[in-house]
Amino acid sequence: TVTRMAVGARTALALAGSTVYLGGYFSFMNGELRSNLAAVDAITGDLTAWNPVADGGVNTLAVAGNTVYAGGRFLNVGGQSRGAIAAIDATSGAVLPFDRGGVNASVNAVAVVGSRLLVAGGFSDMGGQARNSLAELERDTGLATNWNPGIAPFSFMQTIAANETFIWVGGSYQTLLARFSHGHIADVSKPGMPVTELALSRVWPNPARGLAQVMLSLPRQSHARVSVLDVMGREMAVLADASGSI
């Protein structure tokens, strides 16, 4: 059993070959200085020489080829201005010329899909364009693509998963869960509810006494069942079970 110590919190991990990349809010790793980014051998846990140095916390990591994408609450990586998102050489730790063109808050999740990088968080501009909380960037430049799902302001996105067809995001404000199509550019049909394949809001208010509201958006005819589950996953009530556009 190999035990390794870090001073602070580790909030992101990414495995690539025999290397585990770590991000978080820490200043030491295995007794050596490491500022919020580090890498260890996947078998031994030994610290590698990879040391990009981020001046703020790292919330998310993704590896594609020989590039590590990092997102978080930093302003500089490797001595270069990289507000909240950066691309780093996976071998040398050098910061790559990937410039997102401006971000004014934090990045909570990233996902690589082909030549694009999907970015989720709490922001109102990304890649040089106005984008609320969710954006798609060109991996080689960091510039935003034309894809803009029309997320309402302050809809802080916490997590993202994607394939070549769909994008799933989860958030902590108006949209709890949504699924988008890569080719779909949407408008907002209800406050905080983007037109998508699926959008489910969180319960409001929460906690609630008496009446509470939850919104489900289905842009085309479909059958939907909305249930209330307890913490054990047991169905306690059915709010809707019908075909139609809800």
mmCIF file of C-alpha atoms in Angstrom:
data_model
loop_
_atom_site.group_PDB
_atom_site.id
_atom_site.type_symbol
_atom_site.label_atom_id
_atom_site.label_comp_id
_atom_site.label_asym_id
_atom_site.label_seq_id
_atom_site.Cartn_x
_atom_site.Cartn_y
_atom_site.Cartn_z
ATOM 1 C CA THR A 1 0.000 0.000 0.000
ATOM 2 C CA VAL A 2 1.351 3.395 -1.005
ATOM 3 C CA THR A 3 0.298 6.438 1.003
ATOM 4 C CA ARG A 4 0.966 9.976 -0.192
ATOM 5 C CA MET A 5 0.240 13.254 1.560
ATOM 6 C CA ALA A 6 -1.052 16.591 0.256
ATOM 7 C CA VAL A 7 -1.607 19.756 2.282
ATOM 8 C CA GLY A 8 -5.044 20.995 1.199
ATOM 9 C CA ALA A 9 -7.919 19.523 -0.805
ATOM 10 C CA ARG A 10 -7.759 17.472 -4.006
ATOM 11 C CA THR A 11 -10.816 18.195 -6.124
ATOM 12 C CA ALA A 12 -9.860 16.814 -9.547
ATOM 13 C CA LEU A 13 -8.156 13.684 -10.907
ATOM 14 C CA ALA A 14 -7.309 12.580 -14.431
ATOM 15 C CA LEU A 15 -5.549 9.358 -15.408
ATOM 16 C CA ALA A 16 -3.436 9.182 -18.564
ATOM 17 C CA GLY A 17 -1.288 6.106 -19.105
ATOM 18 C CA SER A 18 0.888 5.617 -16.023
ATOM 19 C CA THR A 19 0.345 9.146 -14.678
ATOM 20 C CA VAL A 20 -2.366 10.541 -12.424
ATOM 21 C CA TYR A 21 -2.829 14.306 -12.678
ATOM 22 C CA LEU A 22 -4.204 16.041 -9.588
ATOM 23 C CA GLY A 23 -5.846 19.419 -9.155
ATOM 24 C CA GLY A 24 -7.256 21.126 -6.122
ATOM 25 C CA TYR A 25 -6.512 23.621 -3.412
ATOM 26 C CA PHE A 26 -3.127 22.604 -2.038
ATOM 27 C CA SER A 27 0.410 23.899 -1.619
ATOM 28 C CA PHE A 28 2.385 20.677 -0.977
ATOM 29 C CA MET A 29 2.325 17.185 -2.415
ATOM 30 C CA ASN A 30 4.459 14.342 -1.025
ATOM 31 C CA GLY A 31 6.449 16.870 1.001
ATOM 32 C CA GLU A 32 7.319 19.053 -2.016
ATOM 33 C CA LEU A 33 5.959 22.399 -3.141
ATOM 34 C CA ARG A 34 3.123 22.043 -5.629
ATOM 35 C CA SER A 35 0.652 24.869 -6.176
ATOM 36 C CA ASN A 36 -2.801 23.372 -6.918
ATOM 37 C CA LEU A 37 -1.523 21.120 -9.738
ATOM 38 C CA ALA A 38 0.621 17.993 -9.501
ATOM 39 C CA ALA A 39 1.200 14.579 -11.058
ATOM 40 C CA VAL A 40 2.106 11.226 -9.504
ATOM 41 C CA ASP A 41 3.045 7.810 -10.803
ATOM 42 C CA ALA A 42 -0.130 5.725 -11.014
ATOM 43 C CA ILE A 43 1.584 2.623 -9.561
ATOM 44 C CA THR A 44 3.985 3.957 -6.932
ATOM 45 C CA GLY A 45 2.358 7.266 -6.047
ATOM 46 C CA ASP A 46 5.726 8.987 -6.428
ATOM 47 C CA LEU A 47 5.604 12.648 -7.349
ATOM 48 C CA THR A 48 6.730 13.489 -10.894
ATOM 49 C CA ALA A 49 8.562 16.623 -12.034
ATOM 50 C CA TRP A 50 5.350 17.992 -13.628
ATOM 51 C CA ASN A 51 4.778 21.344 -11.900
ATOM 52 C CA PRO A 52 2.776 23.972 -13.836
ATOM 53 C CA VAL A 53 1.901 26.136 -10.748
ATOM 54 C CA ALA A 54 -1.620 27.606 -10.629
ATOM 55 C CA ASP A 55 -2.187 30.630 -8.397
ATOM 56 C CA GLY A 56 -5.721 29.538 -7.476
ATOM 57 C CA GLY A 57 -7.740 26.393 -6.962
ATOM 58 C CA VAL A 58 -8.290 23.781 -9.685
ATOM 59 C CA ASN A 59 -11.764 22.222 -9.866
ATOM 60 C CA THR A 60 -11.538 19.998 -12.934
ATOM 61 C CA LEU A 61 -9.046 18.238 -15.219
ATOM 62 C CA ALA A 62 -9.250 16.473 -18.573
ATOM 63 C CA VAL A 63 -6.483 14.899 -20.644
ATOM 64 C CA ALA A 64 -6.475 14.611 -24.434
ATOM 65 C CA GLY A 65 -3.347 13.414 -26.214
ATOM 66 C CA ASN A 66 -0.425 15.215 -24.622
ATOM 67 C CA THR A 67 -2.508 18.083 -23.269
ATOM 68 C CA VAL A 68 -3.979 18.550 -19.797
ATOM 69 C CA TYR A 69 -6.924 20.953 -19.605
ATOM 70 C CA ALA A 70 -7.428 22.548 -16.186
ATOM 71 C CA GLY A 71 -10.342 24.655 -14.987
ATOM 72 C CA GLY A 72 -10.882 26.401 -11.693
ATOM 73 C CA ARG A 73 -10.580 29.687 -9.858
ATOM 74 C CA PHE A 74 -7.109 30.822 -10.909
ATOM 75 C CA LEU A 75 -5.777 33.845 -12.775
ATOM 76 C CA ASN A 76 -2.334 32.579 -13.772
ATOM 77 C CA VAL A 77 -0.731 29.236 -14.604
ATOM 78 C CA GLY A 78 3.004 28.854 -15.089
ATOM 79 C CA GLY A 79 3.441 32.607 -14.783
ATOM 80 C CA GLN A 80 1.090 33.277 -17.712
ATOM 81 C CA SER A 81 -2.339 34.883 -17.603
ATOM 82 C CA ARG A 82 -4.925 32.110 -17.846
ATOM 83 C CA GLY A 83 -8.100 33.107 -16.057
ATOM 84 C CA ALA A 84 -10.022 30.002 -14.919
ATOM 85 C CA ILE A 85 -8.987 27.696 -17.783
ATOM 86 C CA ALA A 86 -5.658 26.579 -19.225
ATOM 87 C CA ALA A 87 -4.041 23.991 -21.470
ATOM 88 C CA ILE A 88 -0.791 22.450 -20.229
ATOM 89 C CA ASP A 89 1.745 20.128 -21.830
ATOM 90 C CA ALA A 90 1.228 16.752 -20.138
ATOM 91 C CA THR A 91 4.951 15.931 -20.202
ATOM 92 C CA SER A 92 6.811 19.180 -19.531
ATOM 93 C CA GLY A 93 4.173 21.155 -17.632
ATOM 94 C CA ALA A 94 4.622 24.104 -20.000
ATOM 95 C CA VAL A 95 1.561 26.304 -20.483
ATOM 96 C CA LEU A 96 0.321 26.056 -24.063
ATOM 97 C CA PRO A 97 -0.865 28.974 -26.248
ATOM 98 C CA PHE A 98 -4.517 28.200 -25.554
ATOM 99 C CA ASP A 99 -6.145 31.504 -24.631
ATOM 100 C CA ARG A 100 -9.802 31.472 -23.766
ATOM 101 C CA GLY A 101 -10.127 35.197 -24.463
ATOM 102 C CA GLY A 102 -11.584 36.183 -21.100
ATOM 103 C CA VAL A 103 -13.538 34.633 -18.258
ATOM 104 C CA ASN A 104 -14.872 36.451 -15.221
ATOM 105 C CA ALA A 105 -15.695 33.746 -12.703
ATOM 106 C CA SER A 106 -14.930 30.039 -12.284
ATOM 107 C CA VAL A 107 -14.815 26.822 -14.301
ATOM 108 C CA ASN A 108 -16.225 23.748 -12.555
ATOM 109 C CA ALA A 109 -16.094 21.065 -15.261
ATOM 110 C CA VAL A 110 -14.540 20.387 -18.668
ATOM 111 C CA ALA A 111 -15.036 17.604 -21.210
ATOM 112 C CA VAL A 112 -13.156 16.859 -24.417
ATOM 113 C CA VAL A 113 -15.140 15.857 -27.507
ATOM 114 C CA GLY A 114 -13.063 15.576 -30.666
ATOM 115 C CA SER A 115 -11.539 18.945 -31.536
ATOM 116 C CA ARG A 116 -13.735 20.806 -29.034
ATOM 117 C CA LEU A 117 -13.564 21.480 -25.314
ATOM 118 C CA LEU A 118 -16.825 21.843 -23.392
ATOM 119 C CA VAL A 119 -16.665 24.134 -20.373
ATOM 120 C CA ALA A 120 -19.180 24.463 -17.535
ATOM 121 C CA GLY A 121 -19.156 26.725 -14.512
ATOM 122 C CA GLY A 122 -20.245 30.130 -13.317
ATOM 123 C CA PHE A 123 -19.355 32.732 -15.935
ATOM 124 C CA SER A 124 -20.890 35.174 -18.395
ATOM 125 C CA ASP A 125 -18.155 35.234 -21.019
ATOM 126 C CA MET A 126 -15.874 32.536 -22.349
ATOM 127 C CA GLY A 127 -13.587 32.212 -25.341
ATOM 128 C CA GLY A 128 -14.044 35.847 -26.298
ATOM 129 C CA GLN A 129 -17.857 35.592 -26.526
ATOM 130 C CA ALA A 130 -20.812 36.131 -24.197
ATOM 131 C CA ARG A 131 -21.633 32.685 -22.799
ATOM 132 C CA ASN A 132 -23.596 31.976 -19.632
ATOM 133 C CA SER A 133 -22.253 29.036 -17.613
ATOM 134 C CA LEU A 134 -21.793 26.691 -20.596
ATOM 135 C CA ALA A 135 -19.546 27.052 -23.645
ATOM 136 C CA GLU A 136 -17.803 25.109 -26.381
ATOM 137 C CA LEU A 137 -14.233 26.066 -27.278
ATOM 138 C CA GLU A 138 -11.878 25.169 -30.100
ATOM 139 C CA ARG A 139 -9.169 23.052 -28.501
ATOM 140 C CA ASP A 140 -6.364 24.532 -30.603
ATOM 141 C CA THR A 141 -7.176 28.209 -29.931
ATOM 142 C CA GLY A 142 -9.468 28.400 -26.906
ATOM 143 C CA LEU A 143 -11.926 30.540 -28.871
ATOM 144 C CA ALA A 144 -15.658 29.953 -28.512
ATOM 145 C CA THR A 145 -17.555 28.182 -31.294
ATOM 146 C CA ASN A 146 -20.960 29.356 -32.518
ATOM 147 C CA TRP A 147 -22.735 26.838 -30.263
ATOM 148 C CA ASN A 148 -24.656 28.711 -27.567
ATOM 149 C CA PRO A 149 -27.453 26.870 -25.713
ATOM 150 C CA GLY A 150 -28.898 30.046 -24.211
ATOM 151 C CA ILE A 151 -28.477 29.269 -20.521
ATOM 152 C CA ALA A 152 -30.063 31.889 -18.241
ATOM 153 C CA PRO A 153 -27.687 34.133 -16.253
ATOM 154 C CA PHE A 154 -26.464 32.813 -12.905
ATOM 155 C CA SER A 155 -27.299 29.187 -13.762
ATOM 156 C CA PHE A 156 -24.125 27.813 -12.226
ATOM 157 C CA MET A 157 -23.155 24.537 -13.875
ATOM 158 C CA GLN A 158 -21.300 22.017 -11.733
ATOM 159 C CA THR A 159 -20.725 18.972 -13.939
ATOM 160 C CA ILE A 160 -20.685 17.923 -17.590
ATOM 161 C CA ALA A 161 -20.518 14.747 -19.670
ATOM 162 C CA ALA A 162 -20.619 14.489 -23.443
ATOM 163 C CA ASN A 163 -20.265 12.317 -26.511
ATOM 164 C CA GLU A 164 -20.347 13.191 -30.207
ATOM 165 C CA THR A 165 -24.143 13.588 -30.156
ATOM 166 C CA PHE A 166 -25.290 14.863 -26.773
ATOM 167 C CA ILE A 167 -24.114 17.005 -23.885
ATOM 168 C CA TRP A 168 -25.421 16.464 -20.343
ATOM 169 C CA VAL A 169 -24.968 19.141 -17.695
ATOM 170 C CA GLY A 170 -25.962 19.448 -14.060
ATOM 171 C CA GLY A 171 -26.184 22.662 -12.081
ATOM 172 C CA SER A 172 -27.014 24.112 -8.724
ATOM 173 C CA TYR A 173 -29.355 26.948 -9.592
ATOM 174 C CA GLN A 174 -32.212 27.096 -12.109
ATOM 175 C CA THR A 175 -31.359 24.028 -14.195
ATOM 176 C CA LEU A 176 -30.685 20.858 -12.228
ATOM 177 C CA LEU A 177 -30.251 18.629 -15.282
ATOM 178 C CA ALA A 178 -30.287 19.278 -19.020
ATOM 179 C CA ARG A 179 -29.371 17.471 -22.219
ATOM 180 C CA PHE A 180 -28.308 19.355 -25.331
ATOM 181 C CA SER A 181 -27.552 18.433 -28.908
ATOM 182 C CA HIS A 182 -24.201 19.579 -30.308
ATOM 183 C CA GLY A 183 -25.910 21.047 -33.341
ATOM 184 C CA HIS A 184 -28.727 22.761 -31.463
ATOM 185 C CA ILE A 185 -28.630 26.486 -30.698
ATOM 186 C CA ALA A 186 -31.499 27.309 -28.396
ATOM 187 C CA ASP A 187 -33.504 30.181 -26.998
ATOM 188 C CA VAL A 188 -34.919 30.326 -23.496
ATOM 189 C CA SER A 189 -38.558 29.233 -23.305
ATOM 190 C CA LYS A 190 -39.022 29.693 -19.550
ATOM 191 C CA PRO A 191 -36.908 31.592 -16.990
ATOM 192 C CA GLY A 192 -33.807 29.525 -16.492
ATOM 193 C CA MET A 193 -35.012 26.677 -18.697
ATOM 194 C CA PRO A 194 -33.164 26.277 -22.019
ATOM 195 C CA VAL A 195 -34.887 24.560 -24.936
ATOM 196 C CA THR A 196 -33.103 21.207 -25.076
ATOM 197 C CA GLU A 197 -33.787 17.547 -25.500
ATOM 198 C CA LEU A 198 -34.493 17.574 -21.766
ATOM 199 C CA ALA A 199 -34.365 20.175 -19.002
ATOM 200 C CA LEU A 200 -35.317 19.587 -15.380
ATOM 201 C CA SER A 201 -35.157 22.382 -12.821
ATOM 202 C CA ARG A 202 -34.427 21.960 -9.154
ATOM 203 C CA VAL A 203 -37.238 22.227 -6.622
ATOM 204 C CA TRP A 204 -37.969 25.780 -5.547
ATOM 205 C CA PRO A 205 -38.091 26.776 -2.781
ATOM 206 C CA ASN A 206 -35.916 24.182 -1.111
ATOM 207 C CA PRO A 207 -36.588 23.363 1.654
ATOM 208 C CA ALA A 208 -40.304 23.958 1.142
ATOM 209 C CA ARG A 209 -43.334 23.996 3.408
ATOM 210 C CA GLY A 210 -46.492 23.510 1.410
ATOM 211 C CA LEU A 211 -46.286 24.385 -2.272
ATOM 212 C CA ALA A 212 -43.065 23.945 -4.255
ATOM 213 C CA GLN A 213 -42.237 24.245 -7.948
ATOM 214 C CA VAL A 214 -40.247 22.060 -10.329
ATOM 215 C CA MET A 215 -40.122 22.631 -14.088
ATOM 216 C CA LEU A 216 -39.637 20.053 -16.842
ATOM 217 C CA SER A 217 -39.064 21.195 -20.415
ATOM 218 C CA LEU A 218 -39.688 18.865 -23.370
ATOM 219 C CA PRO A 219 -39.609 20.743 -26.698
ATOM 220 C CA ARG A 220 -41.563 18.079 -28.598
ATOM 221 C CA GLN A 221 -44.309 15.513 -28.046
ATOM 222 C CA SER A 222 -43.084 12.810 -25.688
ATOM 223 C CA HIS A 223 -44.142 10.723 -22.728
ATOM 224 C CA ALA A 224 -42.818 11.921 -19.393
ATOM 225 C CA ARG A 225 -43.095 10.697 -15.830
ATOM 226 C CA VAL A 226 -41.960 12.944 -12.995
ATOM 227 C CA SER A 227 -41.717 11.295 -9.594
ATOM 228 C CA VAL A 228 -40.660 12.258 -6.097
ATOM 229 C CA LEU A 229 -38.196 9.794 -4.537
ATOM 230 C CA ASP A 230 -36.963 9.493 -0.989
ATOM 231 C CA VAL A 231 -33.302 9.121 -0.072
ATOM 232 C CA MET A 232 -33.581 5.336 -0.544
ATOM 233 C CA GLY A 233 -34.791 5.763 -4.124
ATOM 234 C CA ARG A 234 -38.366 4.754 -3.350
ATOM 235 C CA GLU A 235 -41.138 6.504 -5.280
ATOM 236 C CA MET A 236 -43.220 8.597 -2.894
ATOM 237 C CA ALA A 237 -45.393 10.566 -5.344
ATOM 238 C CA VAL A 238 -46.010 11.008 -9.073
ATOM 239 C CA LEU A 239 -46.214 14.622 -10.223
ATOM 240 C CA ALA A 240 -46.822 13.873 -13.909
ATOM 241 C CA ASP A 241 -47.246 10.770 -16.052
ATOM 242 C CA ALA A 242 -48.545 11.706 -19.474
ATOM 243 C CA SER A 243 -47.760 12.154 -23.140
ATOM 244 C CA GLY A 244 -47.480 15.629 -24.576
ATOM 245 C CA SER A 245 -45.340 18.727 -24.530
ATOM 246 C CA ILE A 246 -44.874 19.693 -20.888
#
